mmCIF file of C-alpha atoms in Angstrom:
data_model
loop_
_atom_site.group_PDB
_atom_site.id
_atom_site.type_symbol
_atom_site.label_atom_id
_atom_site.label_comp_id
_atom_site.label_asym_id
_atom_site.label_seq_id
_atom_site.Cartn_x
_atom_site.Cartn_y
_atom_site.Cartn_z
ATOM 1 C CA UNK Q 1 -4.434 25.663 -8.827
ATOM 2 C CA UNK Q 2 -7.741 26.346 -10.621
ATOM 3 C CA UNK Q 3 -8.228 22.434 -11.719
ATOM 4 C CA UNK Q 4 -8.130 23.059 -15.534
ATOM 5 C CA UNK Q 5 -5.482 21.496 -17.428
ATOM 6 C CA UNK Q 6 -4.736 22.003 -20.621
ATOM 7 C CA UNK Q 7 -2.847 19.703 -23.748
ATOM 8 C CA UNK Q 8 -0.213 20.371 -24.608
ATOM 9 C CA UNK Q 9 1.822 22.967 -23.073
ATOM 10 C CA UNK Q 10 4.241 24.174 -26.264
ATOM 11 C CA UNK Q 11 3.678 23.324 -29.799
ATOM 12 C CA UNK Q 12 5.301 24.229 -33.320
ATOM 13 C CA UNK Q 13 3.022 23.819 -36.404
ATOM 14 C CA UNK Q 14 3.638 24.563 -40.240
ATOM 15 C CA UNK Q 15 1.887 26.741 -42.096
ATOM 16 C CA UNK Q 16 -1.461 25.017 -43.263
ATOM 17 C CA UNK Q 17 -1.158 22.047 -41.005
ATOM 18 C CA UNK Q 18 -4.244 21.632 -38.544
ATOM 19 C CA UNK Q 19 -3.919 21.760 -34.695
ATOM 20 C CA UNK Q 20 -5.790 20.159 -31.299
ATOM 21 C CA UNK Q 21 -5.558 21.229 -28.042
ATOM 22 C CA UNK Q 22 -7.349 20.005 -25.383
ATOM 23 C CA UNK Q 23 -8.334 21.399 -22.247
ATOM 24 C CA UNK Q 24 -10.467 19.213 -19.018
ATOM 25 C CA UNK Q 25 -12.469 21.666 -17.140
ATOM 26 C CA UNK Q 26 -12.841 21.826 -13.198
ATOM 27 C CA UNK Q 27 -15.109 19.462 -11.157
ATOM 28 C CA UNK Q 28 -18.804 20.317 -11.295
ATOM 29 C CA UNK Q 29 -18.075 23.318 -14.384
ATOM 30 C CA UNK Q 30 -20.521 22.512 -16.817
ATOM 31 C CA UNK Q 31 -19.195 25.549 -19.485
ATOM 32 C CA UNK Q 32 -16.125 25.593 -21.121
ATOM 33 C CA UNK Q 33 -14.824 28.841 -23.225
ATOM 34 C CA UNK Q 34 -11.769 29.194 -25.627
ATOM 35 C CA UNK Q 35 -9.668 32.196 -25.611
ATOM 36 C CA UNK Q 36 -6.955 33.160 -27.914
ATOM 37 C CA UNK Q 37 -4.207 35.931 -26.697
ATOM 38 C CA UNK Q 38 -1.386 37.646 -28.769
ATOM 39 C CA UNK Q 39 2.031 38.487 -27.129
ATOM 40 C CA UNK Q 40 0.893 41.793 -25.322
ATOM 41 C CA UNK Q 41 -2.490 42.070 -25.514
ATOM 42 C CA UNK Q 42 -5.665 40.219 -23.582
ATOM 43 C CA UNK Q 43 -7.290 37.461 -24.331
ATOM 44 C CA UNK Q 44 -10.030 37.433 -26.910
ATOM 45 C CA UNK Q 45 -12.862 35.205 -26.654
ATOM 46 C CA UNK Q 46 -13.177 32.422 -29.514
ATOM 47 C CA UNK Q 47 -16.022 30.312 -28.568
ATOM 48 C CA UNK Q 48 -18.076 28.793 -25.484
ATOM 49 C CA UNK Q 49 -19.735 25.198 -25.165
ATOM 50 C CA UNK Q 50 -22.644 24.611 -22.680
ATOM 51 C CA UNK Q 51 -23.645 21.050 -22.263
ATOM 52 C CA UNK Q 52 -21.667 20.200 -25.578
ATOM 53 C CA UNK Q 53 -23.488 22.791 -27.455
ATOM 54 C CA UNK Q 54 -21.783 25.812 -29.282
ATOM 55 C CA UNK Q 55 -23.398 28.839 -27.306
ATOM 56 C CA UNK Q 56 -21.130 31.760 -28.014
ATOM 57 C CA UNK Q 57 -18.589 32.474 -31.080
ATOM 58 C CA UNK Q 58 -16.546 35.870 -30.853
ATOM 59 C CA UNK Q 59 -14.723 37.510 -34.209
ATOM 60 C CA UNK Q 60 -12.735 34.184 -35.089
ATOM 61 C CA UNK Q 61 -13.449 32.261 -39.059
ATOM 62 C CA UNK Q 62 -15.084 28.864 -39.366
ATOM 63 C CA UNK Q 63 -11.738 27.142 -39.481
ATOM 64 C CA UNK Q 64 -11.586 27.603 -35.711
ATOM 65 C CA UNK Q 65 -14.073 24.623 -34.361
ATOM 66 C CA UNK Q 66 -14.646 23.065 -31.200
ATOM 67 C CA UNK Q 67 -15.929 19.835 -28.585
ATOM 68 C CA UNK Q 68 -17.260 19.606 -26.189
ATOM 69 C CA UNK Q 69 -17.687 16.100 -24.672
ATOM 70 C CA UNK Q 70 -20.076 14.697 -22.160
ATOM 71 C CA UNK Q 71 -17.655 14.778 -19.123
ATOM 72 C CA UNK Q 72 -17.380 18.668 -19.979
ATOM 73 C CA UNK Q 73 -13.909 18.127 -21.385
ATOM 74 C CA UNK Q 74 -13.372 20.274 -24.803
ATOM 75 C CA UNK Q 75 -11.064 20.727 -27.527
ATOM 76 C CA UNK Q 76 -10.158 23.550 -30.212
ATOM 77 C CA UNK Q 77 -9.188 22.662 -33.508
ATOM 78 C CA UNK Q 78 -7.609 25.149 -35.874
ATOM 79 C CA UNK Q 79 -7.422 24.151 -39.940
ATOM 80 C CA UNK Q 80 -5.058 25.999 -42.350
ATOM 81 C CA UNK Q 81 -2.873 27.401 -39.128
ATOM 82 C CA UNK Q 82 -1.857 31.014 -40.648
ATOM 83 C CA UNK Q 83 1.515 32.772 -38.997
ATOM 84 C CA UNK Q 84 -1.092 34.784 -36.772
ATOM 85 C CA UNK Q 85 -2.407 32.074 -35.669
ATOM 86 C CA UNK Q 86 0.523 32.048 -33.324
ATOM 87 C CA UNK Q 87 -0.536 32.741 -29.678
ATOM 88 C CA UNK Q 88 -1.190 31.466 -26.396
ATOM 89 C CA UNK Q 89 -4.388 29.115 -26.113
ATOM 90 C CA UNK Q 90 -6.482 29.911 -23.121
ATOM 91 C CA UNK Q 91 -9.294 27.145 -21.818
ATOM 92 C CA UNK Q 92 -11.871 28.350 -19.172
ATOM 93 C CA UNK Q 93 -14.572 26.395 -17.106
ATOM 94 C CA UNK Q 94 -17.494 27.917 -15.520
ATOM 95 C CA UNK Q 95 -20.509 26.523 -13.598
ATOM 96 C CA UNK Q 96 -24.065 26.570 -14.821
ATOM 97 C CA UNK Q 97 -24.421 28.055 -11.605
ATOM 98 C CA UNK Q 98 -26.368 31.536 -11.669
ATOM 99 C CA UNK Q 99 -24.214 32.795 -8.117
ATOM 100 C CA UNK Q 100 -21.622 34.704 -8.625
ATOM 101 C CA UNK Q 101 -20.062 34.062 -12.135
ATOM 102 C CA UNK Q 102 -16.350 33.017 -11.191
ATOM 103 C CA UNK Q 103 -14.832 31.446 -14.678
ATOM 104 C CA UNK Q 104 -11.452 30.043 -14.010
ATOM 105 C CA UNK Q 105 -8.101 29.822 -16.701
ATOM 106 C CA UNK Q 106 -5.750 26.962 -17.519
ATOM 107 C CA UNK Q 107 -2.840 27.301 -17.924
ATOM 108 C CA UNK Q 108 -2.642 27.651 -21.598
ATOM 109 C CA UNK Q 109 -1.096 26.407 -24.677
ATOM 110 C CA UNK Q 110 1.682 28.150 -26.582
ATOM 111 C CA UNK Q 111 1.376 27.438 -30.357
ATOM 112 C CA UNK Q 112 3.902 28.661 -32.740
ATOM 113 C CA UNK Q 113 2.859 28.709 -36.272
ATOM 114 C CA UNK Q 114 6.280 28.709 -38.691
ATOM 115 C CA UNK V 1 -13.348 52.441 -29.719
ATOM 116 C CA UNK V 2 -12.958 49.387 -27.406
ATOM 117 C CA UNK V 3 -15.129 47.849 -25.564
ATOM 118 C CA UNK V 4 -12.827 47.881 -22.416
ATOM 119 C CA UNK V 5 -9.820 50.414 -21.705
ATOM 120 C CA UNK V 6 -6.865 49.703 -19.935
ATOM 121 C CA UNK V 7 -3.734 51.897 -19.305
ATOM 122 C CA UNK V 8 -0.685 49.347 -20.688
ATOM 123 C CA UNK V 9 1.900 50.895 -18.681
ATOM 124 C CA UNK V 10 4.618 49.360 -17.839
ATOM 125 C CA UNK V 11 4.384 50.629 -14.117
ATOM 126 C CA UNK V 12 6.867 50.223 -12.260
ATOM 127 C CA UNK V 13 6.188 51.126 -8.085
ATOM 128 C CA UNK V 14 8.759 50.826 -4.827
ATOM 129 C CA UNK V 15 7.865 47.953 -2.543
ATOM 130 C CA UNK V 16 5.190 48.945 0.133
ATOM 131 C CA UNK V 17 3.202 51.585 -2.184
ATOM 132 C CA UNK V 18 -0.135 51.627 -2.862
ATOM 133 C CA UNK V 19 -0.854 50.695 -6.272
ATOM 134 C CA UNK V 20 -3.820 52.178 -8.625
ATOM 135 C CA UNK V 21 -4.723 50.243 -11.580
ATOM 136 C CA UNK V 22 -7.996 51.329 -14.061
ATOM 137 C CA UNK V 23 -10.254 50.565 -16.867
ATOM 138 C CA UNK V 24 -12.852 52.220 -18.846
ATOM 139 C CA UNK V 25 -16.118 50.681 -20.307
ATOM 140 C CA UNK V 26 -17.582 51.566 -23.503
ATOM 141 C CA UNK V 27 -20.905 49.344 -22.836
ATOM 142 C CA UNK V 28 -23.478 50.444 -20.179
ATOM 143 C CA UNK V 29 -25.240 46.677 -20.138
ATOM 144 C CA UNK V 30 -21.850 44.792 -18.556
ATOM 145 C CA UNK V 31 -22.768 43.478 -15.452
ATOM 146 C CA UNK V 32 -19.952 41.283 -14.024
ATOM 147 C CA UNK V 33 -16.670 43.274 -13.873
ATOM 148 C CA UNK V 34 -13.211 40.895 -13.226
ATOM 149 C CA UNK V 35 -9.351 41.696 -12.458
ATOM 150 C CA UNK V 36 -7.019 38.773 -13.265
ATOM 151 C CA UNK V 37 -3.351 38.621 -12.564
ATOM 152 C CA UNK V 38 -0.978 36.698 -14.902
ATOM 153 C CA UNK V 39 2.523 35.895 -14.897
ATOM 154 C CA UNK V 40 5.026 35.733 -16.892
ATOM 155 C CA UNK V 41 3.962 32.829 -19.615
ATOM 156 C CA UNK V 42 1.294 31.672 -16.855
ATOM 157 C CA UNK V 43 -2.767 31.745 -17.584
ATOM 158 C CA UNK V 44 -4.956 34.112 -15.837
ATOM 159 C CA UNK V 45 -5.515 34.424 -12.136
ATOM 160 C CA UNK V 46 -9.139 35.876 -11.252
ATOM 161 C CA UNK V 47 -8.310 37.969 -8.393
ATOM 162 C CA UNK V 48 -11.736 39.711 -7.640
ATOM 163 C CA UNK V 49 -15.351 40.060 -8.886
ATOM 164 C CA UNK V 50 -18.079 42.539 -8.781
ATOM 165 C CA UNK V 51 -21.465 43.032 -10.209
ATOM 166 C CA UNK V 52 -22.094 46.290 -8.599
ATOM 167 C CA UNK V 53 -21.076 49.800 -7.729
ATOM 168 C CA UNK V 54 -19.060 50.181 -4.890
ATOM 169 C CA UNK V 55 -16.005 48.910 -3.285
ATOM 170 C CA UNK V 56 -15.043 45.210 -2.730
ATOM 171 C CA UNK V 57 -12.228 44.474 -0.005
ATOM 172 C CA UNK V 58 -10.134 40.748 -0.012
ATOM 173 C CA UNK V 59 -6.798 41.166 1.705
ATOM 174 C CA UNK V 60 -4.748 43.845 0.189
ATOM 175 C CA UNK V 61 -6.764 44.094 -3.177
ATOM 176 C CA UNK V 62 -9.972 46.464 -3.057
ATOM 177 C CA UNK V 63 -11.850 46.630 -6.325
ATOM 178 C CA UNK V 64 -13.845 49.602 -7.455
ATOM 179 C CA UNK V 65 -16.657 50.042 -9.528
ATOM 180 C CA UNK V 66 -18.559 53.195 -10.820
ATOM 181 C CA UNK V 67 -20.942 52.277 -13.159
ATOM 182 C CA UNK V 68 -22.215 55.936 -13.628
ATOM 183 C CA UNK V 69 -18.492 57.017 -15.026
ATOM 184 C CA UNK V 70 -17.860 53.266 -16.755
ATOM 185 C CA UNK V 71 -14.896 53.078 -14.397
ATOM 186 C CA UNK V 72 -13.635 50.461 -12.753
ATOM 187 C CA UNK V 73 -10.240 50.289 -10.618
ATOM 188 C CA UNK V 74 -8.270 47.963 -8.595
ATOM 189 C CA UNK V 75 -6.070 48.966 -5.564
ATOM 190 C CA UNK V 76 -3.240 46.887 -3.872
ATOM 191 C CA UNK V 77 -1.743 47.841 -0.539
ATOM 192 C CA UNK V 78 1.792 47.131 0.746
ATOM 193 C CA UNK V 79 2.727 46.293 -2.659
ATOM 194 C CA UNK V 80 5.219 43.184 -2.659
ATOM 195 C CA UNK V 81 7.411 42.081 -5.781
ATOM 196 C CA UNK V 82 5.491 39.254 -6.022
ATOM 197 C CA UNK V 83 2.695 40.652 -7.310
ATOM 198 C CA UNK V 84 4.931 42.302 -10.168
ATOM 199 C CA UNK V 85 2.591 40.450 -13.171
ATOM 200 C CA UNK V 86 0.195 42.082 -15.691
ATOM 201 C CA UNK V 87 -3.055 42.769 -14.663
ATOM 202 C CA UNK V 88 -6.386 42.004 -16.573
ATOM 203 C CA UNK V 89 -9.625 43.929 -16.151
ATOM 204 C CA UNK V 90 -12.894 41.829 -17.610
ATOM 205 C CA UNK V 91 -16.061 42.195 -17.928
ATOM 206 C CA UNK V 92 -19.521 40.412 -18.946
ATOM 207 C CA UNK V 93 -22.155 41.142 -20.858
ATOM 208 C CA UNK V 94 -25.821 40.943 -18.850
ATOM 209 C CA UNK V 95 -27.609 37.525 -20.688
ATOM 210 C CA UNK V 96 -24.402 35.795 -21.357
ATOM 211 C CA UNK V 97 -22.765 35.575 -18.351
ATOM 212 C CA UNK V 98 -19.778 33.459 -18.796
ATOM 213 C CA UNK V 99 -18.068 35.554 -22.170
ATOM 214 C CA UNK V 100 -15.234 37.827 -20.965
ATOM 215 C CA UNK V 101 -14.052 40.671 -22.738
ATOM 216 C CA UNK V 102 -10.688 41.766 -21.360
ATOM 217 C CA UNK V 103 -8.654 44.952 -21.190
ATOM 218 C CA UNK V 104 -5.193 44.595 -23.051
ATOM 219 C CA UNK V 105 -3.437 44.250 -19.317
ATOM 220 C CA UNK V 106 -1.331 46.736 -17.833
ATOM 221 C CA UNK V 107 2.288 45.512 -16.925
ATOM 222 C CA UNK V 108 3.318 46.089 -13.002
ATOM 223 C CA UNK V 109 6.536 45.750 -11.561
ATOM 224 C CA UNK V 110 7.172 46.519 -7.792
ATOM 225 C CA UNK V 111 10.484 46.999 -7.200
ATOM 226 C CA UNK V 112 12.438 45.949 -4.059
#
């Protein structure tokens, strides 16, 4: 049990319909990242949020956009959902903490794009 | 070329064997190196970390990191089925210490 949860567990979107996920990060993590994996591959890093700033944004288009809100919580919206956009939805916490550099995983939400 | 390397498998090992699983690194400033276990339509796991060259012991897992060779390895004793799950290497880049870039997993299954 890492302490991050993540909203919803399974969803089915249309093409060009918009989706939210949300994800509350563990006590005391002050950093919250957004990963996107494929069937078969690793994740791939999307975006990270520090304090409820933007402070990171991997190979993903402006229609992939994020929160971050003061209680650390986050969430990743995704406008004009393409087929490809199908994947499982990773949310990770971190602390500001300079020891160590442990970053923990939800469990993830499955989006299906039809 | 990617930035991290990792054998996909499937492997597939008899209960009680010693099981090697490795990576290659393309980037010489990485500085935090990960493995992370994940089942079956679960999220990742972080097993171990390590910022340096060397080995790292907890339990059955050792992890192994040879920053001369960009190589980095993870080891499980006594193999048990239920650590049949694919397994992640990671890494960080120095300055921006909380952005993982992961290996594409490699697929173990120990049989009983």
């Amino acid at each position: 049990e890492t302490g991050v949860t993540q909203s919803p567990t399974h969803l089915i979107k249309t093409r060009g319909q918009q989706v939210t996920l949300r994800c509350s990060s563990q006590s005391g993590h002050n950093t919250v990242s957004w990963y996107q994996q494929a069937l078969g591959q690793g994740p791939q890093f999307i975006f990270q949020y520090y304090r409820e700033e933007e402070n990171g944004r991997g190979n993903f288009p402006p229609r992939f956009s994020g929160l971050q809100f003061p209680n650390y919580s986050s969430e990743l919206n995704v406008n004009a959902l393409e087929l490809d956009d199908s994947a499982l939805y990773l949310c990770a916490s971190s602390s500001g903490s300079r020891e160590g550099n442990t970053i923990y995983f939800g469990e993830g939400s499955w989006l299906t794009v039809v | 070329q990617k930035e991290v390397e990792q054998d996909p498998g499937p492997l597939s090992v008899p209960e009680g064997a010693i099981v090697s699983l490795n990576c290659t690194y393309s980037n010489s400033a990485f500085q935090y190196f990960m493995w992370y276990r994940q089942y079956s339509r679960k999220g990742p796991e972080l097993l171990m970390y390590t910022y340096s060259s060397g080995n790292k012991e907890d339990g059955r897992f050792t992890a192994q990191v040879d920053k001369s060779s960009k190589y980095i390895s993870l080891f499980i004793r006594d193999s048990q089925p239920s650590d049949s799950a694919t397994y992640l290497c990671a890494r960080t880049l120095s300055g921006s210490a909380r952005q993982l870039t992961f290996g594409s997993g490699t697929q173990l299954t120990v049989l009983p």
